[in-house]
Amino acid sequence: MLSLPNVAPDTTWLKKYMHSGHHLHSPPSMSPSLLSKLRLVTVDVTGTLIAYRGQLGDYYCMAAKSAGMPCPDYTRVHQGFKLAYAEMSRRHPCFGHAAAMPNAEWWKMCVRDSFAMAGYDYDDDTFERIFRRIYATFGSSAPYTVFPDARRFLRWLRGRGLVVGVVSNAECRYRDVVLPALGLNQGSEWDFGVFSGIVGFEKPDPRIYEAALEAAGGVAPGEALHIGDSLRKDYAPARSLGMHALLLDRFRTAEAESWRRSGAPVLPDLAAAREWLAGDVIREEAEPATAR
């Protein structure tokens, strides 16, 4: 399922951090020596490793047609989903983790409310057919695409002996189905994952990053780097723990300039991140032995 921004959990920690004198300062300018100091790199998923194909309305339209219903209005469905997702995240955060809610039940409530808020009311049998199509679609690789630089970057990190962790506000199907279906496999591209629907807390709660440090074997924050695409959910909480952090701006968002003004390092993609991280190491590797 699309994981649009959740209703923010308590961010008192962030406000205190912003007024503590740190002001989200970036780590020192990256030099070739940083790579040798790192033991762990954690990465966000959506917007960092993968992106959505098409629009939400495309998939809701196909599901409605498969049940013999006309295609719903894209704009109304998108707005309805945003409202329904935010409300479900408020009532049952982390995909119903605390209430031990089955994953399919959480999404069924969310999708039904999405249609209702968009002005569509289906009988139970029709809705069940529509929901099954939507749920199956977003539990597959169909709605997603992997950025071309993602696999190479992750494998490069692991090839240099670094532990690679995935940290995402997502439910168990990202780990069990979606990422493997996209060719991003545990054991070849990443070593472990921390997913909000499994651990019960979500970004920007710093505990999700503490869980990643622990999962990596008790790595110290100063030996870890987090890469994501949100100042609030990725950069700020990672830095609040003392981790290094880096933001990607793959889509040239309007917010990126304010990220830079806050002191965060912002790069366009993971290819640039590799150069930023390794510095002269990459250039040395690229030189033929006779040229040294």
mmCIF file with all atom_site columns, C-alpha atoms in Angstrom, residues 49 146-160 164 183-184 188-189 250 270-271 274:
data_model
loop_
_atom_site.group_PDB
_atom_site.id
_atom_site.type_symbol
_atom_site.label_atom_id
_atom_site.label_alt_id
_atom_site.label_comp_id
_atom_site.label_asym_id
_atom_site.label_entity_id
_atom_site.label_seq_id
_atom_site.pdbx_PDB_ins_code
_atom_site.Cartn_x
_atom_site.Cartn_y
_atom_site.Cartn_z
_atom_site.occupancy
_atom_site.B_iso_or_equiv
_atom_site.pdbx_formal_charge
_atom_site.auth_seq_id
_atom_site.auth_comp_id
_atom_site.auth_asym_id
_atom_site.auth_atom_id
_atom_site.pdbx_PDB_model_num
ATOM 1  C CA . LEU A 1 49  ? 15.598 3.049  -2.890  1.00 0.00 ? 49  LEU A CA 1
ATOM 2  C CA . VAL A 1 146 ? 13.778 0.523  -8.087  1.00 0.00 ? 146 VAL A CA 1
ATOM 3  C CA . PHE A 1 147 ? 16.023 3.513  -8.685  1.00 0.00 ? 147 PHE A CA 1
ATOM 4  C CA . PRO A 1 148 ? 18.855 2.501  -11.046 1.00 0.00 ? 148 PRO A CA 1
ATOM 5  C CA . ASP A 1 149 ? 21.577 3.327  -8.525  1.00 0.00 ? 149 ASP A CA 1
ATOM 6  C CA . ALA A 1 150 ? 20.034 1.506  -5.546  1.00 0.00 ? 150 ALA A CA 1
ATOM 7  C CA . ARG A 1 151 ? 21.335 -2.053 -5.934  1.00 0.00 ? 151 ARG A CA 1
ATOM 8  C CA . ARG A 1 152 ? 24.825 -0.943 -6.925  1.00 0.00 ? 152 ARG A CA 1
ATOM 9  C CA . PHE A 1 153 ? 25.080 1.387  -3.948  1.00 0.00 ? 153 PHE A CA 1
ATOM 10 C CA . LEU A 1 154 ? 23.876 -1.179 -1.422  1.00 0.00 ? 154 LEU A CA 1
ATOM 11 C CA . ARG A 1 155 ? 26.153 -3.883 -2.777  1.00 0.00 ? 155 ARG A CA 1
ATOM 12 C CA . TRP A 1 156 ? 29.076 -1.470 -2.799  1.00 0.00 ? 156 TRP A CA 1
ATOM 13 C CA . LEU A 1 157 ? 28.520 -0.732 0.886   1.00 0.00 ? 157 LEU A CA 1
ATOM 14 C CA . ARG A 1 158 ? 28.315 -4.410 1.803   1.00 0.00 ? 158 ARG A CA 1
ATOM 15 C CA . GLY A 1 159 ? 31.321 -5.173 -0.359  1.00 0.00 ? 159 GLY A CA 1
ATOM 16 C CA . ARG A 1 160 ? 33.328 -2.771 1.766   1.00 0.00 ? 160 ARG A CA 1
ATOM 17 C CA . VAL A 1 164 ? 23.393 -2.239 5.711   1.00 0.00 ? 164 VAL A CA 1
ATOM 18 C CA . GLY A 1 183 ? 15.348 -7.666 -6.367  1.00 0.00 ? 183 GLY A CA 1
ATOM 19 C CA . LEU A 1 184 ? 16.349 -5.962 -3.117  1.00 0.00 ? 184 LEU A CA 1
ATOM 20 C CA . SER A 1 188 ? 22.689 -9.500 -0.887  1.00 0.00 ? 188 SER A CA 1
ATOM 21 C CA . GLU A 1 189 ? 21.492 -5.863 -0.795  1.00 0.00 ? 189 GLU A CA 1
ATOM 22 C CA . ARG A 1 250 ? 15.687 12.860 -6.201  1.00 0.00 ? 250 ARG A CA 1
ATOM 23 C CA . LEU A 1 270 ? 22.839 7.453  -4.427  1.00 0.00 ? 270 LEU A CA 1
ATOM 24 C CA . ALA A 1 271 ? 25.521 7.710  -7.082  1.00 0.00 ? 271 ALA A CA 1
ATOM 25 C CA . ARG A 1 274 ? 28.723 7.192  -2.987  1.00 0.00 ? 274 ARG A CA 1
#
